[in-house]
Amino acid sequence: SRKLNLAVAQLGPIHRSESRSAILGRLMEMMREAKGRGAELVVFPEAALTSFFPRWFIEDEAELDSYYETAMPNPSVQPLFDLAVQLGIGFHLGYAELAWENGRKRRFNTAVLVDRNGRVVGKYRKIHLPGHADYEADRPFQNLEKRYFEVGDLGFPVYSYEEWQVGMCICNDRRWPEAWRMLGLNGAELVCLGYNTPVTDPRTPQHSHLTSFHHLLSVQAGAYQNGVWAAAAGKAGVEEGWPLVGHSCIVAPSGEVVALTSSVEDEVISAVCNFERNREIREHIFNFEKHRQPHTYRKIAE
Ligand code: CDT
């Protein structure tokens, strides 16, 4: 059948002092709950293994490195992979990646797609990095993603997860129509994404009451305009003094929200996604082959 039972596992705050084993325990409990609902795939947030450290200016390299994974899986996350195999459930996980490539230390904001056999079948490195690269003294908290991560170098790949075509993007990417359109053009049927979105952006406090609206607007528009299912998992609640938006969701290709969290804590939501519904959009209003006019879009790629 073209139906996938899909879960999104929102995380409440992760504090700096929380141990890796405690964090893993939370993820594993939600993985069990997802399985209990019959889910075949569970989506965890961006940077789901740590506090969202770009809020801090960290000068000590060893301290900074402690927030990154040098391999995936690695011994500290192996229990999550083992549980996935035991339960027969796939998952999507965001984390900070430290990779040695050609003798160079590289840092990425990364997500992986893991199948029911515990194998990493897909990887994405975040492309749209928000914030700034240098310490800004007038901010109540920093947003140093441009300092701590390189722009992702994998493009917007789409992977076969069993019979479904799955793409990924990460947090700020979801606000960019180009990210969704690249995934749509690459054949995605489902887009998995994680996020850590502060309720208040110190540069635009007049938008604080719109944070959830802009989040949902972006995910619903991206799903509808590309005829894809979307699964968006947030880290929510007051993390180290700063509130992060909730409203993790599952959105249909019609743009309708079919599941939505109602807390800013650890919370699992799920929905049965019928992939026949993608065709309602992609064979009609957004039939790319019939209606796109790429020769008029050149500026977008400049
Ligand atoms: N993690 C991440 O990309 N967060 C950004 C914050 C933007 S500045 C308020 C986001 O787009 O949600």
mmCIF file with all atom_site columns, N, CA, C and O in Angstrom, residues 124-148:
data_model
loop_
_atom_site.group_PDB
_atom_site.id
_atom_site.type_symbol
_atom_site.label_atom_id
_atom_site.label_alt_id
_atom_site.label_comp_id
_atom_site.label_asym_id
_atom_site.label_entity_id
_atom_site.label_seq_id
_atom_site.pdbx_PDB_ins_code
_atom_site.Cartn_x
_atom_site.Cartn_y
_atom_site.Cartn_z
_atom_site.occupancy
_atom_site.B_iso_or_equiv
_atom_site.pdbx_formal_charge
_atom_site.auth_seq_id
_atom_site.auth_comp_id
_atom_site.auth_asym_id
_atom_site.auth_atom_id
_atom_site.pdbx_PDB_model_num
ATOM 1   N N  . TYR A 1 124 ? 21.913 14.520 5.259  1.00 0.00 ? 124 TYR A N  1
ATOM 2   C CA . TYR A 1 124 ? 21.746 15.885 4.754  1.00 0.00 ? 124 TYR A CA 1
ATOM 3   C C  . TYR A 1 124 ? 22.536 16.829 5.655  1.00 0.00 ? 124 TYR A C  1
ATOM 4   O O  . TYR A 1 124 ? 22.566 16.653 6.877  1.00 0.00 ? 124 TYR A O  1
ATOM 5   N N  . ARG A 1 125 ? 23.190 17.810 5.032  1.00 0.00 ? 125 ARG A N  1
ATOM 6   C CA . ARG A 1 125 ? 23.919 18.837 5.796  1.00 0.00 ? 125 ARG A CA 1
ATOM 7   C C  . ARG A 1 125 ? 23.257 20.186 5.523  1.00 0.00 ? 125 ARG A C  1
ATOM 8   O O  . ARG A 1 125 ? 23.191 20.606 4.364  1.00 0.00 ? 125 ARG A O  1
ATOM 9   N N  . LYS A 1 126 ? 22.844 20.847 6.585  1.00 0.00 ? 126 LYS A N  1
ATOM 10  C CA . LYS A 1 126 ? 22.049 22.094 6.494  1.00 0.00 ? 126 LYS A CA 1
ATOM 11  C C  . LYS A 1 126 ? 22.708 23.133 5.599  1.00 0.00 ? 126 LYS A C  1
ATOM 12  O O  . LYS A 1 126 ? 23.908 23.423 5.744  1.00 0.00 ? 126 LYS A O  1
ATOM 13  N N  . ILE A 1 127 ? 21.913 23.715 4.735  1.00 0.00 ? 127 ILE A N  1
ATOM 14  C CA . ILE A 1 127 ? 22.424 24.682 3.763  1.00 0.00 ? 127 ILE A CA 1
ATOM 15  C C  . ILE A 1 127 ? 22.172 26.129 4.205  1.00 0.00 ? 127 ILE A C  1
ATOM 16  O O  . ILE A 1 127 ? 23.075 26.959 4.144  1.00 0.00 ? 127 ILE A O  1
ATOM 17  N N  . HIS A 1 128 ? 20.977 26.449 4.653  1.00 0.00 ? 128 HIS A N  1
ATOM 18  C CA . HIS A 1 128 ? 20.704 27.834 5.060  1.00 0.00 ? 128 HIS A CA 1
ATOM 19  C C  . HIS A 1 128 ? 21.012 27.993 6.553  1.00 0.00 ? 128 HIS A C  1
ATOM 20  O O  . HIS A 1 128 ? 20.212 27.583 7.408  1.00 0.00 ? 128 HIS A O  1
ATOM 21  N N  . LEU A 1 129 ? 22.171 28.589 6.817  1.00 0.00 ? 129 LEU A N  1
ATOM 22  C CA . LEU A 1 129 ? 22.605 28.764 8.207  1.00 0.00 ? 129 LEU A CA 1
ATOM 23  C C  . LEU A 1 129 ? 22.231 30.175 8.662  1.00 0.00 ? 129 LEU A C  1
ATOM 24  O O  . LEU A 1 129 ? 22.725 31.159 8.107  1.00 0.00 ? 129 LEU A O  1
ATOM 25  N N  . PRO A 1 130 ? 21.375 30.298 9.666  1.00 0.00 ? 130 PRO A N  1
ATOM 26  C CA . PRO A 1 130 ? 20.984 31.635 10.112 1.00 0.00 ? 130 PRO A CA 1
ATOM 27  C C  . PRO A 1 130 ? 22.042 32.229 11.047 1.00 0.00 ? 130 PRO A C  1
ATOM 28  O O  . PRO A 1 130 ? 23.025 31.583 11.396 1.00 0.00 ? 130 PRO A O  1
ATOM 29  N N  . GLY A 1 131 ? 21.786 33.483 11.449 1.00 0.00 ? 131 GLY A N  1
ATOM 30  C CA . GLY A 1 131 ? 22.609 34.081 12.492 1.00 0.00 ? 131 GLY A CA 1
ATOM 31  C C  . GLY A 1 131 ? 23.849 34.764 11.964 1.00 0.00 ? 131 GLY A C  1
ATOM 32  O O  . GLY A 1 131 ? 23.850 35.351 10.888 1.00 0.00 ? 131 GLY A O  1
ATOM 33  N N  . HIS A 1 132 ? 24.938 34.643 12.714 1.00 0.00 ? 132 HIS A N  1
ATOM 34  C CA . HIS A 1 132 ? 26.134 35.459 12.502 1.00 0.00 ? 132 HIS A CA 1
ATOM 35  C C  . HIS A 1 132 ? 27.372 34.656 12.892 1.00 0.00 ? 132 HIS A C  1
ATOM 36  O O  . HIS A 1 132 ? 27.254 33.645 13.592 1.00 0.00 ? 132 HIS A O  1
ATOM 37  N N  . ALA A 1 133 ? 28.549 35.148 12.444 1.00 0.00 ? 133 ALA A N  1
ATOM 38  C CA . ALA A 1 133 ? 29.782 34.385 12.683 1.00 0.00 ? 133 ALA A CA 1
ATOM 39  C C  . ALA A 1 133 ? 30.596 34.925 13.855 1.00 0.00 ? 133 ALA A C  1
ATOM 40  O O  . ALA A 1 133 ? 31.462 34.224 14.380 1.00 0.00 ? 133 ALA A O  1
ATOM 41  N N  . ASP A 1 134 ? 30.323 36.172 14.253 1.00 0.00 ? 134 ASP A N  1
ATOM 42  C CA . ASP A 1 134 ? 31.118 36.775 15.325 1.00 0.00 ? 134 ASP A CA 1
ATOM 43  C C  . ASP A 1 134 ? 30.241 37.105 16.523 1.00 0.00 ? 134 ASP A C  1
ATOM 44  O O  . ASP A 1 134 ? 29.033 37.308 16.379 1.00 0.00 ? 134 ASP A O  1
ATOM 45  N N  . TYR A 1 135 ? 30.884 37.192 17.669 1.00 0.00 ? 135 TYR A N  1
ATOM 46  C CA . TYR A 1 135 ? 30.170 37.528 18.901 1.00 0.00 ? 135 TYR A CA 1
ATOM 47  C C  . TYR A 1 135 ? 29.500 38.897 18.766 1.00 0.00 ? 135 TYR A C  1
ATOM 48  O O  . TYR A 1 135 ? 30.134 39.850 18.316 1.00 0.00 ? 135 TYR A O  1
ATOM 49  N N  . GLU A 1 136 ? 28.252 38.995 19.133 1.00 0.00 ? 136 GLU A N  1
ATOM 50  C CA . GLU A 1 136 ? 27.546 40.277 19.082 1.00 0.00 ? 136 GLU A CA 1
ATOM 51  C C  . GLU A 1 136 ? 27.051 40.611 20.485 1.00 0.00 ? 136 GLU A C  1
ATOM 52  O O  . GLU A 1 136 ? 26.115 39.977 20.997 1.00 0.00 ? 136 GLU A O  1
ATOM 53  N N  . ALA A 1 137 ? 27.742 41.602 21.081 1.00 0.00 ? 137 ALA A N  1
ATOM 54  C CA . ALA A 1 137 ? 27.570 41.885 22.511 1.00 0.00 ? 137 ALA A CA 1
ATOM 55  C C  . ALA A 1 137 ? 26.162 42.359 22.859 1.00 0.00 ? 137 ALA A C  1
ATOM 56  O O  . ALA A 1 137 ? 25.714 42.190 23.997 1.00 0.00 ? 137 ALA A O  1
ATOM 57  N N  . ASP A 1 138 ? 25.462 42.965 21.891 1.00 0.00 ? 138 ASP A N  1
ATOM 58  C CA . ASP A 1 138 ? 24.154 43.524 22.230 1.00 0.00 ? 138 ASP A CA 1
ATOM 59  C C  . ASP A 1 138 ? 23.036 42.486 22.189 1.00 0.00 ? 138 ASP A C  1
ATOM 60  O O  . ASP A 1 138 ? 21.885 42.801 22.459 1.00 0.00 ? 138 ASP A O  1
ATOM 61  N N  . ARG A 1 139 ? 23.362 41.244 21.841 1.00 0.00 ? 139 ARG A N  1
ATOM 62  C CA . ARG A 1 139 ? 22.316 40.210 21.823 1.00 0.00 ? 139 ARG A CA 1
ATOM 63  C C  . ARG A 1 139 ? 22.181 39.567 23.196 1.00 0.00 ? 139 ARG A C  1
ATOM 64  O O  . ARG A 1 139 ? 23.196 39.244 23.822 1.00 0.00 ? 139 ARG A O  1
ATOM 65  N N  . PRO A 1 140 ? 20.938 39.307 23.637 1.00 0.00 ? 140 PRO A N  1
ATOM 66  C CA . PRO A 1 140 ? 20.776 38.592 24.909 1.00 0.00 ? 140 PRO A CA 1
ATOM 67  C C  . PRO A 1 140 ? 21.258 37.144 24.811 1.00 0.00 ? 140 PRO A C  1
ATOM 68  O O  . PRO A 1 140 ? 21.676 36.548 25.801 1.00 0.00 ? 140 PRO A O  1
ATOM 69  N N  . PHE A 1 141 ? 21.164 36.566 23.621 1.00 0.00 ? 141 PHE A N  1
ATOM 70  C CA . PHE A 1 141 ? 21.768 35.254 23.359 1.00 0.00 ? 141 PHE A CA 1
ATOM 71  C C  . PHE A 1 141 ? 22.266 35.257 21.923 1.00 0.00 ? 141 PHE A C  1
ATOM 72  O O  . PHE A 1 141 ? 21.752 36.001 21.079 1.00 0.00 ? 141 PHE A O  1
ATOM 73  N N  . GLN A 1 142 ? 23.274 34.462 21.675 1.00 0.00 ? 142 GLN A N  1
ATOM 74  C CA . GLN A 1 142 ? 23.903 34.440 20.358 1.00 0.00 ? 142 GLN A CA 1
ATOM 75  C C  . GLN A 1 142 ? 23.145 33.492 19.415 1.00 0.00 ? 142 GLN A C  1
ATOM 76  O O  . GLN A 1 142 ? 22.318 32.685 19.842 1.00 0.00 ? 142 GLN A O  1
ATOM 77  N N  . ASN A 1 143 ? 23.461 33.610 18.127 1.00 0.00 ? 143 ASN A N  1
ATOM 78  C CA . ASN A 1 143 ? 22.913 32.665 17.141 1.00 0.00 ? 143 ASN A CA 1
ATOM 79  C C  . ASN A 1 143 ? 24.054 32.364 16.160 1.00 0.00 ? 143 ASN A C  1
ATOM 80  O O  . ASN A 1 143 ? 24.051 32.808 15.024 1.00 0.00 ? 143 ASN A O  1
ATOM 81  N N  . LEU A 1 144 ? 25.058 31.625 16.672 1.00 0.00 ? 144 LEU A N  1
ATOM 82  C CA . LEU A 1 144 ? 26.352 31.521 15.993 1.00 0.00 ? 144 LEU A CA 1
ATOM 83  C C  . LEU A 1 144 ? 26.453 30.355 15.006 1.00 0.00 ? 144 LEU A C  1
ATOM 84  O O  . LEU A 1 144 ? 27.536 29.784 14.833 1.00 0.00 ? 144 LEU A O  1
ATOM 85  N N  . GLU A 1 145 ? 25.359 30.041 14.339 1.00 0.00 ? 145 GLU A N  1
ATOM 86  C CA . GLU A 1 145 ? 25.428 28.923 13.381 1.00 0.00 ? 145 GLU A CA 1
ATOM 87  C C  . GLU A 1 145 ? 26.429 29.195 12.265 1.00 0.00 ? 145 GLU A C  1
ATOM 88  O O  . GLU A 1 145 ? 27.072 28.270 11.773 1.00 0.00 ? 145 GLU A O  1
ATOM 89  N N  . LYS A 1 146 ? 26.577 30.460 11.871 1.00 0.00 ? 146 LYS A N  1
ATOM 90  C CA . LYS A 1 146 ? 27.532 30.745 10.790 1.00 0.00 ? 146 LYS A CA 1
ATOM 91  C C  . LYS A 1 146 ? 28.973 30.587 11.262 1.00 0.00 ? 146 LYS A C  1
ATOM 92  O O  . LYS A 1 146 ? 29.888 30.499 10.453 1.00 0.00 ? 146 LYS A O  1
ATOM 93  N N  . ARG A 1 147 ? 29.200 30.559 12.572 1.00 0.00 ? 147 ARG A N  1
ATOM 94  C CA . ARG A 1 147 ? 30.530 30.327 13.120 1.00 0.00 ? 147 ARG A CA 1
ATOM 95  C C  . ARG A 1 147 ? 30.812 28.834 13.300 1.00 0.00 ? 147 ARG A C  1
ATOM 96  O O  . ARG A 1 147 ? 31.904 28.364 13.041 1.00 0.00 ? 147 ARG A O  1
ATOM 97  N N  . TYR A 1 148 ? 29.776 28.142 13.741 1.00 0.00 ? 148 TYR A N  1
ATOM 98  C CA . TYR A 1 148 ? 29.977 26.752 14.169 1.00 0.00 ? 148 TYR A CA 1
ATOM 99  C C  . TYR A 1 148 ? 29.715 25.716 13.078 1.00 0.00 ? 148 TYR A C  1
ATOM 100 O O  . TYR A 1 148 ? 29.982 24.534 13.292 1.00 0.00 ? 148 TYR A O  1
#
